Short mmCIF file of C-alpha atoms and ligand atoms in Angstrom, two decimals:
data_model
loop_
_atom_site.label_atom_id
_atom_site.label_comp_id
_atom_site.label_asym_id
_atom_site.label_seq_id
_atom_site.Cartn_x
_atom_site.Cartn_y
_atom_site.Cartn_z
CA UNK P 1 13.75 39.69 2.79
CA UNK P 2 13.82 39.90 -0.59
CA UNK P 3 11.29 40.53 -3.17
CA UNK P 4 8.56 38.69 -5.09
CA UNK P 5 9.88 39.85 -8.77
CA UNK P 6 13.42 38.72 -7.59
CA UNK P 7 12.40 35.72 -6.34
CA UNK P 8 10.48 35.13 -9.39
CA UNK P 9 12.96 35.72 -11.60
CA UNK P 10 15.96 33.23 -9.53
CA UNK P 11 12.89 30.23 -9.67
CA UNK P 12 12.86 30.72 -13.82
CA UNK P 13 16.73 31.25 -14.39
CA UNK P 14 17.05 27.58 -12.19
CA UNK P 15 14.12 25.87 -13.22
CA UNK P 16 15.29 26.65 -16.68
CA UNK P 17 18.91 25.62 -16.00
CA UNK P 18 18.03 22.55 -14.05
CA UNK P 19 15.96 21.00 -16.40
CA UNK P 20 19.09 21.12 -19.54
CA UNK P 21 21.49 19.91 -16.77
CA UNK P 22 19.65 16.84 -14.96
CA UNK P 23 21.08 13.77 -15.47
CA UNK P 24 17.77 12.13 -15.20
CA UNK P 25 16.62 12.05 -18.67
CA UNK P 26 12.83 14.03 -18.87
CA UNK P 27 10.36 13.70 -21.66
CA UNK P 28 7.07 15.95 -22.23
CA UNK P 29 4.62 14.20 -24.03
CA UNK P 30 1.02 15.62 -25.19
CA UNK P 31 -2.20 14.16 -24.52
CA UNK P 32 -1.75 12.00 -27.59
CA UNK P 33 1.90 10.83 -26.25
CA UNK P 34 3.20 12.89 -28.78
CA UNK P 35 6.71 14.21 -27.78
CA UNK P 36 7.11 17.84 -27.25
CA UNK P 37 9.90 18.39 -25.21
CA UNK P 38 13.18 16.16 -24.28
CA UNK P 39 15.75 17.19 -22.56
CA UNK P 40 19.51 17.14 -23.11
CA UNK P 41 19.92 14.01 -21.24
CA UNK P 42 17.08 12.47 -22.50
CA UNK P 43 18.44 14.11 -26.22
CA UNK P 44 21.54 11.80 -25.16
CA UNK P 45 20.30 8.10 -24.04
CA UNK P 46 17.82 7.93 -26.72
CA UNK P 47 20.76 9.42 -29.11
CA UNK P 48 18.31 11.32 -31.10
CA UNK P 49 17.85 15.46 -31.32
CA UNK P 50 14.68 17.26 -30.19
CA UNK P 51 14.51 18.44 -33.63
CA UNK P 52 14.10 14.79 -34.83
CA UNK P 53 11.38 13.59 -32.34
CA UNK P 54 9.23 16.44 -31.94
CA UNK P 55 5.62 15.83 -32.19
CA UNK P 56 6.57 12.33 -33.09
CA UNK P 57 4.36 9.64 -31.29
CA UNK P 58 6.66 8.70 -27.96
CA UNK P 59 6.07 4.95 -28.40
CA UNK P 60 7.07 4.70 -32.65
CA UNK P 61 10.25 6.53 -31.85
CA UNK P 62 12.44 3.57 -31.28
CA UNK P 63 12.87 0.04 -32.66
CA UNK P 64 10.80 -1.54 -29.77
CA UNK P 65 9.86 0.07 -26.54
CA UNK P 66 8.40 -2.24 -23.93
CA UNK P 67 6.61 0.85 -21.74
CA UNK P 68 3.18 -0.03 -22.91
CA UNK P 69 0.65 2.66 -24.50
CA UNK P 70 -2.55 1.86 -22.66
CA UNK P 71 -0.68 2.49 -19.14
CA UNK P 72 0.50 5.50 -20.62
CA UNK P 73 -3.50 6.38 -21.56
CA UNK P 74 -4.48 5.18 -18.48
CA UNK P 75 -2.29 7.92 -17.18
CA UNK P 76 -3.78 10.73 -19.21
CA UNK P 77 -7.33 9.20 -18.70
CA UNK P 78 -7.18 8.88 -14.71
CA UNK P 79 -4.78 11.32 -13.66
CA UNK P 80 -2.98 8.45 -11.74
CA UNK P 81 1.09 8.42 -12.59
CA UNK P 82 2.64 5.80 -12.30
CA UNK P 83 6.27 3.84 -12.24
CA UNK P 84 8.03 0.60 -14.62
CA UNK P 85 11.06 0.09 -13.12
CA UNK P 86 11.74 -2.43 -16.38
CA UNK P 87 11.49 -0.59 -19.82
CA UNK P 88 13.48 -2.04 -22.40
CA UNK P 89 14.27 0.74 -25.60
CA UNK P 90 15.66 -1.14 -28.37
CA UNK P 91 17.13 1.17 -31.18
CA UNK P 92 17.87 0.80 -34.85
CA UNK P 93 20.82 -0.71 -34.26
CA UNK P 94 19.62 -2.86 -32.15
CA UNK P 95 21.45 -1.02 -28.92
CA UNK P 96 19.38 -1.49 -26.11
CA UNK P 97 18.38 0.17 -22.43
CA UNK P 98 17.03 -0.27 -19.48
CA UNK P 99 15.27 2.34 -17.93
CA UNK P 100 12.99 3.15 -14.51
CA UNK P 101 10.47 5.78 -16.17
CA UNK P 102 7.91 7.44 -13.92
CA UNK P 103 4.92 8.41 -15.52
CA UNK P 104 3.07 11.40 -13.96
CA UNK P 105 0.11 13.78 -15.24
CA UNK P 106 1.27 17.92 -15.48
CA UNK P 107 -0.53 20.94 -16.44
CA UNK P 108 1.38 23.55 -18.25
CA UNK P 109 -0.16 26.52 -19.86
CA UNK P 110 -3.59 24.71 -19.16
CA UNK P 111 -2.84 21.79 -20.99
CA UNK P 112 -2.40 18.32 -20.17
CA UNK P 113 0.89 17.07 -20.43
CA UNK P 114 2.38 13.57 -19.53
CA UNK P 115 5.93 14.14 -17.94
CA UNK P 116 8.42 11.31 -18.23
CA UNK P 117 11.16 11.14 -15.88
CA UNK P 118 13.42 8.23 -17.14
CA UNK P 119 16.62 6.77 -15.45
CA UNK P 120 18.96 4.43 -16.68
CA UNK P 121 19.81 1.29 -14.79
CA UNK P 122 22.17 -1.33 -14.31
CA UNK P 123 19.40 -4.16 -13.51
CA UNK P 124 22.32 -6.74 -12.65
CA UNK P 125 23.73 -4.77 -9.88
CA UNK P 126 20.63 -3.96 -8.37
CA UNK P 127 19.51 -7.24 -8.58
CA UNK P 128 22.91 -8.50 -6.91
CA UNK P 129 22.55 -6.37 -4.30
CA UNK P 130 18.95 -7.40 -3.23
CA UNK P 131 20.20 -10.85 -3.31
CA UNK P 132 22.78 -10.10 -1.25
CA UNK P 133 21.32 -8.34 1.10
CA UNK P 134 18.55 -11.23 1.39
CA UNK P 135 21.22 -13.23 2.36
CA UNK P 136 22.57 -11.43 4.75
CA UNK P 137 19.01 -10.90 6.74
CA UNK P 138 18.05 -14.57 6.33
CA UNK P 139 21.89 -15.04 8.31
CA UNK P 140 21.25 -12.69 10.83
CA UNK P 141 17.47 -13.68 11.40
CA UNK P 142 18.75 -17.34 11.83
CA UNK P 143 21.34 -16.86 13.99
CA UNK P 144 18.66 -14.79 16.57
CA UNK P 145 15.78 -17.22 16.14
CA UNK P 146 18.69 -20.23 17.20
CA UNK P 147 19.68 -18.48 19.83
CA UNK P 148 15.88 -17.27 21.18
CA UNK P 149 14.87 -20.44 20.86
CA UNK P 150 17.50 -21.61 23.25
CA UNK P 151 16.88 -19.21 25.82
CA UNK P 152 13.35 -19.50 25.04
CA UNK P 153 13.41 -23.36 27.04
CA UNK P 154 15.35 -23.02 30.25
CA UNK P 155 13.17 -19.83 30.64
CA UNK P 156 10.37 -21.62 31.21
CA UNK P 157 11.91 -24.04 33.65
CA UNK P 158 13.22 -21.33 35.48
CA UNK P 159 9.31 -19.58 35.56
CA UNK P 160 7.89 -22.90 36.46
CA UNK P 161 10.76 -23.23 39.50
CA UNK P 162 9.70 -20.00 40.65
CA UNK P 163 6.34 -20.73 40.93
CA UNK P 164 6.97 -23.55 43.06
CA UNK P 165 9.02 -22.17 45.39
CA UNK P 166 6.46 -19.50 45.88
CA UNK P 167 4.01 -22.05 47.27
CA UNK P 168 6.45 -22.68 49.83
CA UNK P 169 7.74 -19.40 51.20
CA UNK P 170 5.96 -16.62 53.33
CA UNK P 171 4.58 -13.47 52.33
CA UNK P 172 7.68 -11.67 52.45
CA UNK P 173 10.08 -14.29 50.71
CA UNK P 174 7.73 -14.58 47.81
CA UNK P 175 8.82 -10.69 46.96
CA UNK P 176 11.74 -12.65 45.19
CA UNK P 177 9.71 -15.09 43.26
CA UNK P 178 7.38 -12.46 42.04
CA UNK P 179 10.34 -10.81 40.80
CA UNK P 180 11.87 -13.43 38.82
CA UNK P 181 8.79 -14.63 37.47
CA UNK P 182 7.79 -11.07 36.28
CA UNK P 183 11.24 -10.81 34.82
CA UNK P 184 10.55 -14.16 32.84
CA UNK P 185 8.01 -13.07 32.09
CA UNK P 186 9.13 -9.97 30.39
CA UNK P 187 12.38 -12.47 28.20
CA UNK P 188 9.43 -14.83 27.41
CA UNK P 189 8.12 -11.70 25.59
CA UNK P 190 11.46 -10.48 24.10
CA UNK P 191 12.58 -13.83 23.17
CA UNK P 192 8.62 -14.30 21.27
CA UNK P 193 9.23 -11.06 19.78
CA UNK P 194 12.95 -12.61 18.39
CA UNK P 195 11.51 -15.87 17.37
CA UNK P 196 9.53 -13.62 15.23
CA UNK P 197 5.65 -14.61 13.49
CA UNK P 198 5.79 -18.51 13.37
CA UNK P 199 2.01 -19.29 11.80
CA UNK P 200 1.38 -20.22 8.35
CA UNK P 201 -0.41 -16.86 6.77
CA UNK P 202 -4.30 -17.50 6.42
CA UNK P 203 -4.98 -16.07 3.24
CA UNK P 204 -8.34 -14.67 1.81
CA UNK P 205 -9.33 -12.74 -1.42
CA UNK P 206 -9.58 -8.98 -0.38
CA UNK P 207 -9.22 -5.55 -1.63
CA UNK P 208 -5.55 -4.36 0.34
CA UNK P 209 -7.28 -0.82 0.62
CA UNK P 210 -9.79 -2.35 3.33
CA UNK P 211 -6.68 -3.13 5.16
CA UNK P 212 -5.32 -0.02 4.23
CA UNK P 213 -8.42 1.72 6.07
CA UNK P 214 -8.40 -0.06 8.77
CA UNK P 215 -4.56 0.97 9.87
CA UNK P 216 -5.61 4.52 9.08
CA UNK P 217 -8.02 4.90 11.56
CA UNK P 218 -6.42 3.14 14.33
CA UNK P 219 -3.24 4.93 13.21
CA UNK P 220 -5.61 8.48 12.79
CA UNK P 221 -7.11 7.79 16.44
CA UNK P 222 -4.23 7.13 18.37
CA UNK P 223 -2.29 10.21 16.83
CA UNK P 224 -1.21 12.44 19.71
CA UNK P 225 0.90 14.54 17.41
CA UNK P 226 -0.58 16.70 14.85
CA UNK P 227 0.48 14.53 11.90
CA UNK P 228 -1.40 14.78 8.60
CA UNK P 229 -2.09 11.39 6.52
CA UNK P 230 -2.86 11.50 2.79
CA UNK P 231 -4.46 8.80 1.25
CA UNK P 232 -3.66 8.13 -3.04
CA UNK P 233 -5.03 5.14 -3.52
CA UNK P 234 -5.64 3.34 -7.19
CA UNK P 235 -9.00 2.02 -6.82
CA UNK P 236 -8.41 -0.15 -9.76
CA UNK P 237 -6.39 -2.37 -8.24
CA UNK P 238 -8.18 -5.94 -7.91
CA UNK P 239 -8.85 -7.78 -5.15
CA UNK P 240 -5.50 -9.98 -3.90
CA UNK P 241 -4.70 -13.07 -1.62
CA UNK P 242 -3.69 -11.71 1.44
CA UNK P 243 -3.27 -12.70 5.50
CA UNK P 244 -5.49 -8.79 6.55
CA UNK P 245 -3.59 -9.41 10.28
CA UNK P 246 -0.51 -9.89 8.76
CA UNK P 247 -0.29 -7.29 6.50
CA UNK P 248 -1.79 -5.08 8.70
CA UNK P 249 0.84 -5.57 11.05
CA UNK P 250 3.28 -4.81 8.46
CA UNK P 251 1.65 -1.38 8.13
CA UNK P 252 1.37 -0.77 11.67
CA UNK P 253 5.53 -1.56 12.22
CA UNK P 254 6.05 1.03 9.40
CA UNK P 255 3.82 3.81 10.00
CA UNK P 256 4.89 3.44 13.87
CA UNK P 257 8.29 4.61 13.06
CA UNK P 258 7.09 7.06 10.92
CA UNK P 259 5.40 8.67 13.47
CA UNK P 260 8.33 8.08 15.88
CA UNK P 261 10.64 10.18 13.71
CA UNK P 262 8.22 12.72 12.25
CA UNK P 263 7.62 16.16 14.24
CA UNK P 264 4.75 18.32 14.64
CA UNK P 265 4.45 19.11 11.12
CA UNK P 266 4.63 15.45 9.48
CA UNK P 267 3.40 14.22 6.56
CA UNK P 268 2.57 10.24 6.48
CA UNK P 269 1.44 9.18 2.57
CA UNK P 270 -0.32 5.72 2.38
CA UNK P 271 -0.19 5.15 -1.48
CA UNK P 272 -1.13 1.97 -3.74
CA UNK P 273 -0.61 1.73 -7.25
CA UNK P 274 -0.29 -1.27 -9.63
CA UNK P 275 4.04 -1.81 -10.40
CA UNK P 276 5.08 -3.17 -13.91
CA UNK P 277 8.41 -5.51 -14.52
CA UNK P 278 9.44 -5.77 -10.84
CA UNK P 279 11.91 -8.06 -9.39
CA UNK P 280 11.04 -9.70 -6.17
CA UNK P 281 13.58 -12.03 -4.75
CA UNK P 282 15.43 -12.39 -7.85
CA UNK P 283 12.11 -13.29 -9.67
CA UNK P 284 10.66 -11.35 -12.48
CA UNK P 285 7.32 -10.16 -11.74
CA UNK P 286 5.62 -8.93 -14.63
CA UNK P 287 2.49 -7.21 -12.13
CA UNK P 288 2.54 -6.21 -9.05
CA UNK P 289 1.00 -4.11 -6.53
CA UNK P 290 2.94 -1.32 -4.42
CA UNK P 291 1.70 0.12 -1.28
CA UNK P 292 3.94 3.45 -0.28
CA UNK P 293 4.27 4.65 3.13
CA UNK P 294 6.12 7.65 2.72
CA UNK P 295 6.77 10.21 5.67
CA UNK P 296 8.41 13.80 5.18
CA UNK P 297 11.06 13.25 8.25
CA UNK P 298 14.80 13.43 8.57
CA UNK P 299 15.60 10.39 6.70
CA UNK P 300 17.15 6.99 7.79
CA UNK P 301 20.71 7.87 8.95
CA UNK P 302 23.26 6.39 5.90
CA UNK P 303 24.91 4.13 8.31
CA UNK P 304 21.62 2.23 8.89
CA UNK P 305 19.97 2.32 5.81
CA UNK P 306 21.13 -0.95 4.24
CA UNK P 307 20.95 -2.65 7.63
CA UNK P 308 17.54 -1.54 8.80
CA UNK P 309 16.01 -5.04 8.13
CA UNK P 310 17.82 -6.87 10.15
CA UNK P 311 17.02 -8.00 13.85
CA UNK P 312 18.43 -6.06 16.72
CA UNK P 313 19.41 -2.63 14.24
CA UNK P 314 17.83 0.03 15.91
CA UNK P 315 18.37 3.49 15.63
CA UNK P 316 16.32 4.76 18.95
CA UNK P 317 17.67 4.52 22.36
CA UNK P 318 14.72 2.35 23.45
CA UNK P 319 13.85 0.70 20.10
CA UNK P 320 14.51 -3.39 20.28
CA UNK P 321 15.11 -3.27 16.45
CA UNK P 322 12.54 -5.92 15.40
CA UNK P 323 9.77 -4.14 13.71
CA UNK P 324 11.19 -4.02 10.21
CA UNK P 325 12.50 -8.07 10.52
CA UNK P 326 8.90 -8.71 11.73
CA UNK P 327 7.23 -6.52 8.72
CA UNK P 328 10.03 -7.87 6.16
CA UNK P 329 9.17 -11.96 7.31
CA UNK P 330 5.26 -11.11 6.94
CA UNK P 331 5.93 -9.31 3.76
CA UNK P 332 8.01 -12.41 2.72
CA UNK P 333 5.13 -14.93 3.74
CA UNK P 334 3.03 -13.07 0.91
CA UNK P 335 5.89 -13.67 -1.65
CA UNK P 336 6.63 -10.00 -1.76
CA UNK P 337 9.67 -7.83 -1.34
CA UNK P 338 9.62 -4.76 1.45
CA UNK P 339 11.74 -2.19 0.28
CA UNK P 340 13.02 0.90 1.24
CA UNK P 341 14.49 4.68 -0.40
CA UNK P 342 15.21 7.54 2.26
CA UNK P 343 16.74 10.42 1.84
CA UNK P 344 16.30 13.61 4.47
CA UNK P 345 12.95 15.15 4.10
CA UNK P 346 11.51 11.85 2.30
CA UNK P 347 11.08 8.11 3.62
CA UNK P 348 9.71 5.73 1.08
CA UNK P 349 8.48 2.29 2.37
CA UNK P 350 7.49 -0.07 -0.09
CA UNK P 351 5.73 -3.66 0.00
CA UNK P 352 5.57 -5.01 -3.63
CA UNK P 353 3.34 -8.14 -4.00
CA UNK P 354 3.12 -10.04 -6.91
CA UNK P 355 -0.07 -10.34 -8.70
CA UNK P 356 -1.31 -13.87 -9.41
CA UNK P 357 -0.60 -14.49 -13.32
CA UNK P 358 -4.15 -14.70 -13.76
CA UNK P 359 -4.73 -10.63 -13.26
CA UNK P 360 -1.49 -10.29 -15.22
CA UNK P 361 -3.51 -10.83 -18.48
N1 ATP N 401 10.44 6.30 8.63
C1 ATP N 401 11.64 6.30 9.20
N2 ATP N 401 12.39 7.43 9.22
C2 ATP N 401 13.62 7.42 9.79
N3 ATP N 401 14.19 6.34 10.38
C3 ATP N 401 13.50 5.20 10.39
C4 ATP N 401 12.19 5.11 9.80
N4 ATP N 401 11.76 3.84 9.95
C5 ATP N 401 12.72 3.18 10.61
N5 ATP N 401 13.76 3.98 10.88
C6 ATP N 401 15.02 3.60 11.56
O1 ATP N 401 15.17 2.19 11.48
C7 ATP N 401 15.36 1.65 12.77
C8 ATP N 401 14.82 0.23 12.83
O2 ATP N 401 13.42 0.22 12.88
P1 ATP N 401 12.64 -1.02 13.55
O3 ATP N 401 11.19 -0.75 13.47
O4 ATP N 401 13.16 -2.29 12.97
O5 ATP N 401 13.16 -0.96 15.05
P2 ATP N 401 12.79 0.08 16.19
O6 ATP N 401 11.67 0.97 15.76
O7 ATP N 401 14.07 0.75 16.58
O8 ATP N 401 12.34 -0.87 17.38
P3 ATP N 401 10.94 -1.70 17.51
O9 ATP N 401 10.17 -1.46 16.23
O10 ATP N 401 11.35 -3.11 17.65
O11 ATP N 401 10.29 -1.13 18.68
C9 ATP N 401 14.68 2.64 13.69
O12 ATP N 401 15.21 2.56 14.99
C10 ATP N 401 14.98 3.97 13.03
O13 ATP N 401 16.28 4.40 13.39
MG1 MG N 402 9.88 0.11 15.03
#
């Protein structure tokens, strides 16, 4: 064991390290987004010295920066962080960034402190590799609905057939036909399941978080492991066109494997916040709205993670492999993007739908 003071004392010496050596760049801001603290790698992407930008107003430090000051108020005023995954930084010399900056409320010495955790991105490659990987689902998805469908018809024949010859055999004969009718049965269900949701969505105007509620307490009631769920939702977000069954079946394919993978002690997060600048399907979305499922399990394994949308990829001995292609076509029927970040001890779902322009004023 070893002892408090020690243990102390290691936590400070790293924390302190860490901090000057992260390569994500972190900004401290006041309650009047005033900077007061940068560190060396945020010193180095906005090529400008602590001793330059202290106390200067985050926003007026640059040429142009896109990250707008009322979210960043909103953030202070609410307590709610949250993430744009498009700020633009022009400079004086008219260099410019792109960086994902997560906004998120501290407390240091008993003061409030807005903490900006900023990472720079190559939007083209990201955006290439969405695309490509949209290809490659919309492939694979095709090639299993052509082929359900084709089993899909005999099978029917063949149940029909059956249930002919049943009328005609004895008591003991029919043993056979029960069998291959069951059987058919039990395709007709697998090959349904392949085919995958076939009905237009039926939208209506609702708040997601009555969805939301709903899933938790079926999800809550049929718990037979002692798994916590935390609920963060952003009651500001308004009211959206969405199919509830739909969406809730999303949920219910997500939080599902949660719990699948999550032991005793798991953690399931249902989260919703309002996303700036996102990019659905290629498509710049200027608002959005994010629901998180997030779990505290082991983590997709690395070999499945950029496969774990398509039909048939399964990871369990007994799992068919079709709840994330389901979730991902409902998810698509709303125009959204279902995404996904794991890493072990942290499983981030997220559906991103794109606020009508209307709300985006
Ligand atoms: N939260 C998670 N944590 C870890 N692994 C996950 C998580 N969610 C999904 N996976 C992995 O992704 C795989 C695919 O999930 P998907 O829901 O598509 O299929 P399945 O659960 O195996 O089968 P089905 O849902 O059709 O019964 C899972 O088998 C599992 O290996
Ligand atoms: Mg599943």
């Amino acid at each position: 064991m070893h002892n408090s003071t020690q243990l102390k004392d290691i936590r400070k010496y790293y924390q302190q390290q860490l901090v000057s050596q992260l390569g994500t760049a972190v900004v401290v801001l006041n309650s009047r987004l005033e900077i007061k603290y940068l560190n060396p790698a945020a010193e180095a992407i906005f090529n400008k010295s602590l001793n330059r930008l202290l106390n200067k107003p985050f926003v007026d430090s640059f040429l142009h920066c896109s990250l707008q000051i009322e979210r960043l108020e909103q953030v202070v005023r609410t307590g709610q962080d949250f993430t744009d995954s498009d700020v633009i930084i022009e400079f004086i010399d008219n260099a410019r960034i792109s960086l994902e900056v997560s906004a998120t409320v501290i407390r240091i010495d008993g003061k409030t402190r807005v903490l900006l955790e900023c990472k720079q991105i190559d939007k083209q490659k990201q955006i290439n590799t969405e695309m490509f990987q949209e290809q490659q689902w919309q492939a694979a998805r095709d090639l299993i609905r052509g082929l359900a469908h084709e089993i899909k018809n005999p099978l029917g024949g063949l149940r029909g057939a059956a249930q002919l010859l049943d009328r005609e055999l004895n008591e003991e004969q029919r043993e056979f036909t029960s069998l291959i009718i069951a059987q058919a049965d039990r395709l007709t269900n697998l090959v349904d399941r392949l085919l995958g949701p076939n009905q237009l969505p039926n939208l209506s105007l609702m708040n997601i978080h009555q969805v939301l509620e709903t899933v938790y307490r079926l999800k809550k009631l049929d718990n037979a492991k002692n798994i916590q769920f935390v609920r963060d939702y952003d009651p500001s977000i308004p009211d959206i066109l969405i199919d509830p069954e739909k969406l809730q079946q999303t949920l219910l394919n997500i939080i599902g494997n949660a719990l699948q993978v999550l032991n005793e002690q798991g953690k399931i997060t249902l989260k919703t916040r309002i996303a700036t600048n996102q990019t659905i399907n290629g498509e710049k979305v200027k608002l959005a709205i994010k629901i998180s499922i997030i779990d505290n399990g082991p983590g997709i394994p690395p070999a499945l993670q950029d496969k774990i949308f398509y039909p048939m990829v399964s990871g369990r001995a007994n799992g068919t492999g079709l709840g994330l292609s389901i979730a991902q076509t409902l998810v698509h029927q709303h125009q959204g993007k279902l995404a996904c970040h794991s890493y072990p001890g942290r499983t981030e779902f997220s559906i991103i739908l794109p606020l009508p322009k209307r709300s985006n004023q």
